[in-house]
Short mmCIF file of C-alpha atoms and ligand atoms in Angstrom, two decimals:
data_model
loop_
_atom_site.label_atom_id
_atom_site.label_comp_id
_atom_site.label_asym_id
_atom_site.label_seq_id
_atom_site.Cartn_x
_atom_site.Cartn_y
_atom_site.Cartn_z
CA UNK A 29 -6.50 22.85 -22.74
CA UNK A 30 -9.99 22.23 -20.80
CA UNK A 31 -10.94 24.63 -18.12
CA UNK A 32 -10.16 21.67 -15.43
CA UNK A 33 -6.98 21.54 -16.62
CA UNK A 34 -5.77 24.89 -16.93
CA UNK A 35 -7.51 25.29 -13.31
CA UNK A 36 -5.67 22.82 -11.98
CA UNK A 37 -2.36 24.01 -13.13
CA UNK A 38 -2.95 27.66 -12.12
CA UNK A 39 -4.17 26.91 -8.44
CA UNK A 40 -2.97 23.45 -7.21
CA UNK A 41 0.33 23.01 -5.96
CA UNK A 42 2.59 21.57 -8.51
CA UNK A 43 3.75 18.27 -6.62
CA UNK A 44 1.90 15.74 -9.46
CA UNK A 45 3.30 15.44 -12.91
CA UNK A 46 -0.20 14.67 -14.28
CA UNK A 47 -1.31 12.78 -17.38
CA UNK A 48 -3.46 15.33 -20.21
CA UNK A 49 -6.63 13.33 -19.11
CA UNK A 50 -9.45 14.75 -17.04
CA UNK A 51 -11.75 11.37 -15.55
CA UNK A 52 -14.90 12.22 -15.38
CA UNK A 53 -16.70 9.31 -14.46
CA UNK A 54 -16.39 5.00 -14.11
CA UNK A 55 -17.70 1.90 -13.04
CA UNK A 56 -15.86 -0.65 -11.81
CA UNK A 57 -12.61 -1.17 -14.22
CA UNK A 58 -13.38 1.19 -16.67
CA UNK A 59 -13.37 4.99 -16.45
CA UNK A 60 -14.24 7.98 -18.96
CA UNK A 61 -12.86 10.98 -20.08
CA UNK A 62 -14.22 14.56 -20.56
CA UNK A 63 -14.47 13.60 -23.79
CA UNK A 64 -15.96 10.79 -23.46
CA UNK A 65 -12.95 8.23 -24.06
CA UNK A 66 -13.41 4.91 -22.04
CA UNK A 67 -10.35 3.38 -20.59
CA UNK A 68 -9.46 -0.39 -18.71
CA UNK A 69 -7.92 1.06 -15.52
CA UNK A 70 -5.42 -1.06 -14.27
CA UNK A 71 -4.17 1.03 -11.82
CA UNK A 72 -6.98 1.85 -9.43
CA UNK A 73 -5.77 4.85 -7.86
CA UNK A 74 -3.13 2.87 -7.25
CA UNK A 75 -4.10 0.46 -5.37
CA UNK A 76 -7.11 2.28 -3.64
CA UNK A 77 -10.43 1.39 -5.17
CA UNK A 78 -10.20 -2.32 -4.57
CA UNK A 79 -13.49 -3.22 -6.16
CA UNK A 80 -13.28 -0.37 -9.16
CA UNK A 81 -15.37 2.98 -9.28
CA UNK A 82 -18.50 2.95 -7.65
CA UNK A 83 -18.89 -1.09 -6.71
CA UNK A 84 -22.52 -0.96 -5.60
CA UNK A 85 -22.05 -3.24 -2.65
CA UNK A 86 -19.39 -0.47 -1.49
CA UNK A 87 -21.17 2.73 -2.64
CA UNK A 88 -24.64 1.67 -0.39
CA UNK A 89 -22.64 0.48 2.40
CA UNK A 90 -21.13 3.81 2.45
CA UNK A 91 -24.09 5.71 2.02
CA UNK A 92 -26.13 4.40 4.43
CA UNK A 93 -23.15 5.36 7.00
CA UNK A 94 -23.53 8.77 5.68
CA UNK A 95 -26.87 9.26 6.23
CA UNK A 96 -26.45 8.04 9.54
CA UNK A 97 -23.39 9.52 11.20
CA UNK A 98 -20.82 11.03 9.46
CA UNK A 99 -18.20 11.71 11.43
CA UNK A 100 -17.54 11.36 15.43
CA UNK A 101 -14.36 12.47 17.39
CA UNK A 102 -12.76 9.72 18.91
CA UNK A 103 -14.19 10.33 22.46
CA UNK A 104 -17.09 8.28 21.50
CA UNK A 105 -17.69 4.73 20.37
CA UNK A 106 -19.03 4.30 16.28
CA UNK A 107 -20.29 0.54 15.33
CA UNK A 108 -18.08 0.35 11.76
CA UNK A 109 -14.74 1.40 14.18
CA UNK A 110 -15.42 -1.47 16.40
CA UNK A 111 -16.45 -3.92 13.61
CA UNK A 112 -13.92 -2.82 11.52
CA UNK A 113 -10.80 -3.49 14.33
CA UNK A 114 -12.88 -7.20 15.57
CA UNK A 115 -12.40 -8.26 11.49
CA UNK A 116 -8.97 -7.07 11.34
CA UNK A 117 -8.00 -8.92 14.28
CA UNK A 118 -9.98 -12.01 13.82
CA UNK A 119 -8.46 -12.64 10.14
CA UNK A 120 -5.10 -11.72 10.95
CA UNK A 121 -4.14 -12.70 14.83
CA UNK A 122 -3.42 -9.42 15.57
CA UNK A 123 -4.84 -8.10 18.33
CA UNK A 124 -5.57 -4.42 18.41
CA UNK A 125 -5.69 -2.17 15.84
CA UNK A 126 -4.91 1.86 15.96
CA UNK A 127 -7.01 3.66 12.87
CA UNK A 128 -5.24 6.47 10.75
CA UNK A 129 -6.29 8.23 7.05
CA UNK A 130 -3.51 7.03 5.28
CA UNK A 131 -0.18 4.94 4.62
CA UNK A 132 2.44 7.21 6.09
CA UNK A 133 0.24 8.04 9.17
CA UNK A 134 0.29 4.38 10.06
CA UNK A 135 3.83 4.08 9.60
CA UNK A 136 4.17 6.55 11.97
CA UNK A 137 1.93 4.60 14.60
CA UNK A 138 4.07 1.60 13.86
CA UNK A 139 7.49 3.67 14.10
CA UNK A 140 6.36 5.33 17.62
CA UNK A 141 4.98 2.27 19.14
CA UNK A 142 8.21 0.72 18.53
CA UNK A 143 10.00 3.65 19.98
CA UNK A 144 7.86 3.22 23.25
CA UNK A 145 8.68 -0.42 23.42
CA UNK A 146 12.49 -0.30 22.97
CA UNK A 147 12.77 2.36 24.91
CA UNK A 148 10.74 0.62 28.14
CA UNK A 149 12.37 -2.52 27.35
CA UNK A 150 15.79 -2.04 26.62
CA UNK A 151 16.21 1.88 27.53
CA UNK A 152 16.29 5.23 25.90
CA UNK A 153 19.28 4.52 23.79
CA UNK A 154 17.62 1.27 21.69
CA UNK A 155 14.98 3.89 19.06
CA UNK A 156 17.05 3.03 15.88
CA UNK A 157 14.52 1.34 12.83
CA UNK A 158 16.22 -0.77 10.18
CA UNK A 159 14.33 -0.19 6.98
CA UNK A 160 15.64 -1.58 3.48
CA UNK A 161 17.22 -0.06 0.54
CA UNK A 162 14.81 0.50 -2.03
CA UNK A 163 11.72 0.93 0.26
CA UNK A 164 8.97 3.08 0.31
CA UNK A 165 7.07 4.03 3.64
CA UNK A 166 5.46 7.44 2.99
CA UNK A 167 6.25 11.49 2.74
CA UNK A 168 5.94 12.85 5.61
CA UNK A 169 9.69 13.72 7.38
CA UNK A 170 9.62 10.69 9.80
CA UNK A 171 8.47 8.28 6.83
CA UNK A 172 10.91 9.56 4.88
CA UNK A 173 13.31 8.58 6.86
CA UNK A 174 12.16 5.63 7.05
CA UNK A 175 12.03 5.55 3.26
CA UNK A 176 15.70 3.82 1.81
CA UNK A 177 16.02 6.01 -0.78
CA UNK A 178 18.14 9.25 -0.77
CA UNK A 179 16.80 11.29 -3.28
CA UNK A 180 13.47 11.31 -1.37
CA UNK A 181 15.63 12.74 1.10
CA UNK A 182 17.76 15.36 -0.58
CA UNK A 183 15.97 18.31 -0.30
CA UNK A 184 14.27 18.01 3.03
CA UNK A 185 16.90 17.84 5.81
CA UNK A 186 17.16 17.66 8.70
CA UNK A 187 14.78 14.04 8.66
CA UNK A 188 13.67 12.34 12.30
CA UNK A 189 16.97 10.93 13.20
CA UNK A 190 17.05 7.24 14.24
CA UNK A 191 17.13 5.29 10.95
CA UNK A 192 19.36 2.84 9.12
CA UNK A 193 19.10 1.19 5.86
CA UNK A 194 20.87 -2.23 5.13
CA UNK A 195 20.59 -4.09 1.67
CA UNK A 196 16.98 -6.59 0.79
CA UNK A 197 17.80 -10.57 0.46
CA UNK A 198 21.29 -9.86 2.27
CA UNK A 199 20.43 -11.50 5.70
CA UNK A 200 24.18 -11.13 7.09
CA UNK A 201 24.72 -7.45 5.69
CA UNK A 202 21.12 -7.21 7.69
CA UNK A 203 22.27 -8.73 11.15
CA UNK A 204 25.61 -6.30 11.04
CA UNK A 205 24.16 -3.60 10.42
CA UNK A 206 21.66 -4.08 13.47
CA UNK A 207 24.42 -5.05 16.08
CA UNK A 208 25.96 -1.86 14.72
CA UNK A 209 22.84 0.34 15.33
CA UNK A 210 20.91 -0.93 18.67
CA UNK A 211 17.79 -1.29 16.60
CA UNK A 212 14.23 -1.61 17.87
CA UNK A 213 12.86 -2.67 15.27
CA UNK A 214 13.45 -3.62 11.77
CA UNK A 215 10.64 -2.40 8.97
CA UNK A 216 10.18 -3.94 4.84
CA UNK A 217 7.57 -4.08 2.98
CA UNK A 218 7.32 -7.93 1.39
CA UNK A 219 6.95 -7.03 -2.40
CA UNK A 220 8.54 -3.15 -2.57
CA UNK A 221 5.82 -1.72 -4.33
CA UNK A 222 7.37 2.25 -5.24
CA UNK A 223 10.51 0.69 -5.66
CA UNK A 224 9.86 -0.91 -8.64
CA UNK A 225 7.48 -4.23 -7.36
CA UNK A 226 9.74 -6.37 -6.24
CA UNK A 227 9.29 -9.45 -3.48
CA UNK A 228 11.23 -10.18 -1.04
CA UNK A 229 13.14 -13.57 -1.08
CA UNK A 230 10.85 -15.80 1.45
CA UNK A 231 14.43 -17.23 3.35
CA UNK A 232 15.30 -13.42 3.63
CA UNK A 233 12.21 -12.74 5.62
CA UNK A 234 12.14 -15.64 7.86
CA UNK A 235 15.68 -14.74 8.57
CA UNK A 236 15.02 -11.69 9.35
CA UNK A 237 12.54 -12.57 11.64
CA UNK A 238 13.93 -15.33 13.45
CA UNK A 239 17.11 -12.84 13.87
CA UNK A 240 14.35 -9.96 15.36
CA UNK A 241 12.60 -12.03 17.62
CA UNK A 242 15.62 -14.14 19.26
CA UNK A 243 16.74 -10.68 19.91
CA UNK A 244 13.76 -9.08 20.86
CA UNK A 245 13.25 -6.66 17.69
CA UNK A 246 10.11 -5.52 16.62
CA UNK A 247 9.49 -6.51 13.15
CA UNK A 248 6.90 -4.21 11.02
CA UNK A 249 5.58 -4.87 7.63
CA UNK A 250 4.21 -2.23 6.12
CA UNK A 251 1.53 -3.65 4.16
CA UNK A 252 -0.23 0.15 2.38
CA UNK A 253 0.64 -1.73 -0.64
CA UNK A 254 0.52 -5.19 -0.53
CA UNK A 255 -2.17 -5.48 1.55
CA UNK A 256 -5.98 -6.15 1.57
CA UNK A 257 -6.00 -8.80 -1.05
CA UNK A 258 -3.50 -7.12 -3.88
CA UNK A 259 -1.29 -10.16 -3.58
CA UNK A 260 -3.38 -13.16 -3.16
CA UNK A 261 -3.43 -13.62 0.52
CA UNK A 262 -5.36 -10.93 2.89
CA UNK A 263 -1.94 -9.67 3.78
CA UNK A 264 1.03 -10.38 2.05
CA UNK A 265 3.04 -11.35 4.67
CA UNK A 266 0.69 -14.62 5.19
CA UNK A 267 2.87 -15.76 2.48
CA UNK A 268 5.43 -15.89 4.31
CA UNK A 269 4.72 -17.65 6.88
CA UNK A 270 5.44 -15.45 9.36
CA UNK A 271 3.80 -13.28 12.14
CA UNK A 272 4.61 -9.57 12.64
CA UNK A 273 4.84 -7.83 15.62
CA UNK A 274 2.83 -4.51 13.73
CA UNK A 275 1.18 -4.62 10.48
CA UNK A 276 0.76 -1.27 8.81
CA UNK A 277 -2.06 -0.80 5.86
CA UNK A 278 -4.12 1.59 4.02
CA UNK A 279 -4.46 2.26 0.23
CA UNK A 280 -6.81 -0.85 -0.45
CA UNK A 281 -8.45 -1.14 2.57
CA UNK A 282 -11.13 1.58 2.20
CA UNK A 283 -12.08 1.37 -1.12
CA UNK A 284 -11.07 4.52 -2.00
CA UNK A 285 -12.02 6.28 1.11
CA UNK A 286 -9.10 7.50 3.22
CA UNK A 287 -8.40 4.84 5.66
CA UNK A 288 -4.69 3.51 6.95
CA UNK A 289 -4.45 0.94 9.71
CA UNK A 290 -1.79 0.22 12.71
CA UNK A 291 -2.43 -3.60 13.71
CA UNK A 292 -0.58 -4.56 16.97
CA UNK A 293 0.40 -8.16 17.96
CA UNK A 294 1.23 -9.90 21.41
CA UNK A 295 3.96 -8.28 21.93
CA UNK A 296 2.88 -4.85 21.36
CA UNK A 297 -1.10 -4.32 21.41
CA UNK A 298 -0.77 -2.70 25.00
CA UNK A 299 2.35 -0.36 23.88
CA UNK A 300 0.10 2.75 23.61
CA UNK A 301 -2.18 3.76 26.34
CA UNK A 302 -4.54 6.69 26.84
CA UNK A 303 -3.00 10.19 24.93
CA UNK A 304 -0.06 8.56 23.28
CA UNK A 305 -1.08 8.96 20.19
CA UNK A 306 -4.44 9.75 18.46
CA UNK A 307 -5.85 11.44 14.92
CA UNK A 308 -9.35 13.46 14.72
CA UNK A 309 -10.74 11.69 11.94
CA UNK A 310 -9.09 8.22 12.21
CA UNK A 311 -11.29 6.05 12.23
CA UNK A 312 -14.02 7.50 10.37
CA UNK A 313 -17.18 5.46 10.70
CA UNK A 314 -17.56 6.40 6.57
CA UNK A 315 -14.53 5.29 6.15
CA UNK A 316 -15.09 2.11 8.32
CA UNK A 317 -18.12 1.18 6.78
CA UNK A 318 -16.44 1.47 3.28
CA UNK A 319 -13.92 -1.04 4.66
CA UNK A 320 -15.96 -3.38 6.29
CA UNK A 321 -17.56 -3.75 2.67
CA UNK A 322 -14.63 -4.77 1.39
CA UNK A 323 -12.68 -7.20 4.19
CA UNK A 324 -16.10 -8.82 4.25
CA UNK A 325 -15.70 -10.10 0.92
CA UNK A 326 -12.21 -10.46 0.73
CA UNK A 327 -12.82 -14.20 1.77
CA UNK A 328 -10.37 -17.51 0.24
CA UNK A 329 -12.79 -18.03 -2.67
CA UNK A 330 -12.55 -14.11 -3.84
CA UNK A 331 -8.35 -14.42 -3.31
CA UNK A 332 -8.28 -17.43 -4.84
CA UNK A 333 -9.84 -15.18 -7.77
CA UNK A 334 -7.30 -12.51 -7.38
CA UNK A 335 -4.46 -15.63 -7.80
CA UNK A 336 -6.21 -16.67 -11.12
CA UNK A 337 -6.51 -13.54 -12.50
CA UNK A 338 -2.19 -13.01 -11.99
CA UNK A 339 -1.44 -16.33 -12.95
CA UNK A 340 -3.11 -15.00 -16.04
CA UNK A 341 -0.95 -11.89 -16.20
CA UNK A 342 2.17 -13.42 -15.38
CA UNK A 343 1.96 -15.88 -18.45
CA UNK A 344 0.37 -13.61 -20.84
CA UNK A 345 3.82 -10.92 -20.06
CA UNK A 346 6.80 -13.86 -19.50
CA UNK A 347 8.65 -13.98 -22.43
CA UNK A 348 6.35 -11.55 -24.41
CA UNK A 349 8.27 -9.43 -26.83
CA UNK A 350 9.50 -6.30 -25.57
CA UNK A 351 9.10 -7.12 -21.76
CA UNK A 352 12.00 -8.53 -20.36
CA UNK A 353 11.04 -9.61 -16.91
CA UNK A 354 8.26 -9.77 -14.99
CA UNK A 355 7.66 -9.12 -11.12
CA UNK A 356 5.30 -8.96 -8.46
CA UNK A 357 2.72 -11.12 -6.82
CA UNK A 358 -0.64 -11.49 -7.24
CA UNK A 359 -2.22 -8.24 -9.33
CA UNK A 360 1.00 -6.12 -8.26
CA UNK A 361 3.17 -6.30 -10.84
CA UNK A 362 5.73 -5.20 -12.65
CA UNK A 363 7.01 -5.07 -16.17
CA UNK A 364 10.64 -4.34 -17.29
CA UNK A 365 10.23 -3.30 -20.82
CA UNK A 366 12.92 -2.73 -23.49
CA UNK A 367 11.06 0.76 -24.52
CA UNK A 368 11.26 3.22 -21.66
CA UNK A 369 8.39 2.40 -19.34
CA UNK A 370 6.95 5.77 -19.81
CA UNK A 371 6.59 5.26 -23.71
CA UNK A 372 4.94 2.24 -22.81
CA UNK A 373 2.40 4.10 -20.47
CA UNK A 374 1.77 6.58 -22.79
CA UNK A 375 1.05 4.18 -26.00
CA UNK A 376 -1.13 2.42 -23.79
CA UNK A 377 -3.48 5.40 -22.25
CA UNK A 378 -3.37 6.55 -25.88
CA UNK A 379 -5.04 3.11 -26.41
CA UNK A 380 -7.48 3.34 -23.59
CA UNK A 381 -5.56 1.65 -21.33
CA UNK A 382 -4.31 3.58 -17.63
CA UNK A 383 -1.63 1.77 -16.50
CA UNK A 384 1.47 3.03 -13.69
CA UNK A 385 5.21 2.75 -13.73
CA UNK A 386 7.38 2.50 -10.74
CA UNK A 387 11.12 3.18 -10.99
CA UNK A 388 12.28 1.73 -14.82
CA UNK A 389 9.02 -0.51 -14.77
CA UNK A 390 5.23 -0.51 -15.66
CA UNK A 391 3.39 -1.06 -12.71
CA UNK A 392 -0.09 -2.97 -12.79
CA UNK A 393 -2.56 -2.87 -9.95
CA UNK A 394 -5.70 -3.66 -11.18
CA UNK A 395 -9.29 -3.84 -9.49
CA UNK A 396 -8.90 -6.94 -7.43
CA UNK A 397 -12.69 -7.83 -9.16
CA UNK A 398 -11.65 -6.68 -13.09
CA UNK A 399 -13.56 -9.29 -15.20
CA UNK A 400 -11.43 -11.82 -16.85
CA UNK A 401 -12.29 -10.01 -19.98
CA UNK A 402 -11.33 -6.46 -19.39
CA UNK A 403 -7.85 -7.83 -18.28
CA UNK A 404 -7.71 -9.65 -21.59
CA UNK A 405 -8.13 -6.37 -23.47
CA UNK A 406 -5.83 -4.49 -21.51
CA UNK A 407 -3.21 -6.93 -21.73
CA UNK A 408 -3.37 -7.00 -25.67
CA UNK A 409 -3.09 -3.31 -25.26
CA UNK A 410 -0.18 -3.54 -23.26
CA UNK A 411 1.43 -6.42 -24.85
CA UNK A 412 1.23 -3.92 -28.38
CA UNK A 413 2.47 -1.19 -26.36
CA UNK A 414 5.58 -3.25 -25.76
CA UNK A 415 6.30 -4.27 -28.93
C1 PLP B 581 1.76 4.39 -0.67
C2 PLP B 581 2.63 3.82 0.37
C3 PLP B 581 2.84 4.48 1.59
C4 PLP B 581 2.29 5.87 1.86
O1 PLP B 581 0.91 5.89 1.90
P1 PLP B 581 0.11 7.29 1.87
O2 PLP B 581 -1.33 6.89 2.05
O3 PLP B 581 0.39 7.91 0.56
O4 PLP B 581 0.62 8.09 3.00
C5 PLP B 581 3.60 3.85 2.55
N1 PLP B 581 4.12 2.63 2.35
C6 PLP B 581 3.94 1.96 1.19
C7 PLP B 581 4.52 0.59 1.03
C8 PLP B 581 3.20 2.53 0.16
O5 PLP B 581 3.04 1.87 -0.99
#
């Protein structure tokens, strides 16, 4: 073993089950090795580095930021903040936006603005959130929660109290179990990414939220995943045809700088006011600049790019031997494979190819900007693999 690695297993907390590979350095889909092994990554941090390692458009936008001001608490106004938020609302119809450094810290935005609302709207007894089965909405003990899937859950009670789960693409089973509950708001991600990348059904979702807002009920879509371009569309719930009352996002949205992002609609943008909720380094100007880098070029042309490239995907893996279904939507998808999915993986690093799994499937979430011809090569790798 390397000195990294044995480092790395001596001091750092054993929470990752991590891969015998030690990356050393990249640009843009492809990464190296310690010893000096190139791989297609089709799993950008999963889901972070939007335009690969190092993009050069990204990497001097983010300099230049550092050079300038690298941090500022959030007493003071920063340029990339304020661009950053104007963007976010002016390609989404959202109005304000509340700036965290990660995916569960805007789902926690999102879970306490609707909180506030319910509970000035309808009274301290409406703070329930209907999340589905199967989702994923972060780690910490409120997201968790949040998160419809028990073993997350096991080991770490008591969780925040005021959840309920109720079954995806079950619209009835949905409606009873919020009469049941008194729910403020109902939260799904529209492809569940963790739990194994699978869409929602599009009648599901405007059922859902034709149910929510004749009633009043916040609806949330958590978009860490989705969002940012990794389906197609800027966010994925565009779609659907639909308009949220919060957005949530991170992952993507930096570039692989630590970024998440509450967006607030009509109904909610004036929910929070001054000390209700705030984070020292959300907002980071580094982190905004990084951002603004990407958004700025995540324009119809680019997505139309991103819907190419998973058409692509989607026909090379349907009906390929050894896959058995594929899922996802634009370059988030998933595989079920007849080998175990983690045989798969590992045949397919061995051939210089990083890929991901989530639950029983291999999980691909490429660069949104991999060249046409790296994704060729990794999806001969992975169609071998499969075999
Ligand atoms: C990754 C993820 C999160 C958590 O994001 P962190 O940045 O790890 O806190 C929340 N929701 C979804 C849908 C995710 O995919």
């Amino acid at each position: 073993m390397s000195d990294i690695k044995q480092i790395d297993s001596q001091y750092v907390a054993n929470t990752y089950k991590r891969f015998p590979v030690e990356i050393v350095s990249g640009v843009g889909s492809l990464v190296c090795d310690d010893t000096g092994k190139e791989y297609v990554d089709m799993g950008s941090g999963i889901a972070v580095t939007s335009f690969g390692i190092a993009d050069e458009e990204w990497v001097s936008a983010v300099t230049a930021q550092l050079g300038r001001v690298q941090h500022m608490s959030n007493l003071y106004y920063t340029e990339p903040c304020a661009r950053l938020a104007q963007m976010l609302c002016e390609r989404t119809g959202m109005k304000k936006v509340f700036f965290s450094n990660s995916g569960a810290e805007a789902n926690e935005c999102a879970i306490k603005v609707a909180r506030k609302y319910a509970a000035e709207k309808k009274g301290a007894d409406c703070y329930t959130i209907l999340t589905l089965e199967n989702s994923f909405h972060g780690r910490t003990l409120t997201t968790l929660a949040a998160t419809g899937q028990e073993h997350y859950h096991e080991l770490f009670q008591p969780l925040t109290p005021g959840f309920v789960h109720a079954k995806a693409n079950d619209l009835p089973g949905l409606i009873a179990c919020a009469e049941a509950n008194n729910v403020a708001a109902i939260m799904m991600e529209m492809v569940q990414g963790e739990g194994g990348v699978i869409a929602l059904d599009p009648a599901f979702v405007r059922g859902v939220c034709d149910y929510a807002s004749a009633h009043d009920i916040l609806v949330i879509v958590d978009e860490v995943q989705t969002g940012n371009g990794r389906t197609g569309a800027l966010y994925a719930y565009m779609h659907y045809g639909i308009t949220p009352d919060v957005v949530t996002t991170a992952k993507g949205i930096g570039g692989g700088l630590p970024l998440g992002a509450c967006l607030l609609g009509e109904k909610t943008e004036s929910v929070l006011g001054y000390g209700d909720h705030g984070s020292t380094f959300g907002g980071n100007p580094v982190c905004c600049a990084g951002a603004l880098s990407i958004l700025s070029r995540l324009d119809d042309a680019f997505l139309a790019g991103v819907r190419e490239k998973s058409a692509y995907l989607m026909d090379v893996f349907s009906g390929a031997e050894g896959i058995e279904s594929v899922s996802g939507m634009g370059l988030m998808i998933g595989l079920k494979t007849t080998k175990p999915a983690a045989e798969v993986l590992a045949r397919c690093m061995e051939c210089g190819v990083l890929c991901l799994t989530a639950k029983d499937k291999i999980r691909l979430l490429p660069a949104l900007n991999i060249p046409m011809e790296l994704l060729q090569r990794a999806a001969h790798v992975i169609l071998d693999a499969c075999k």
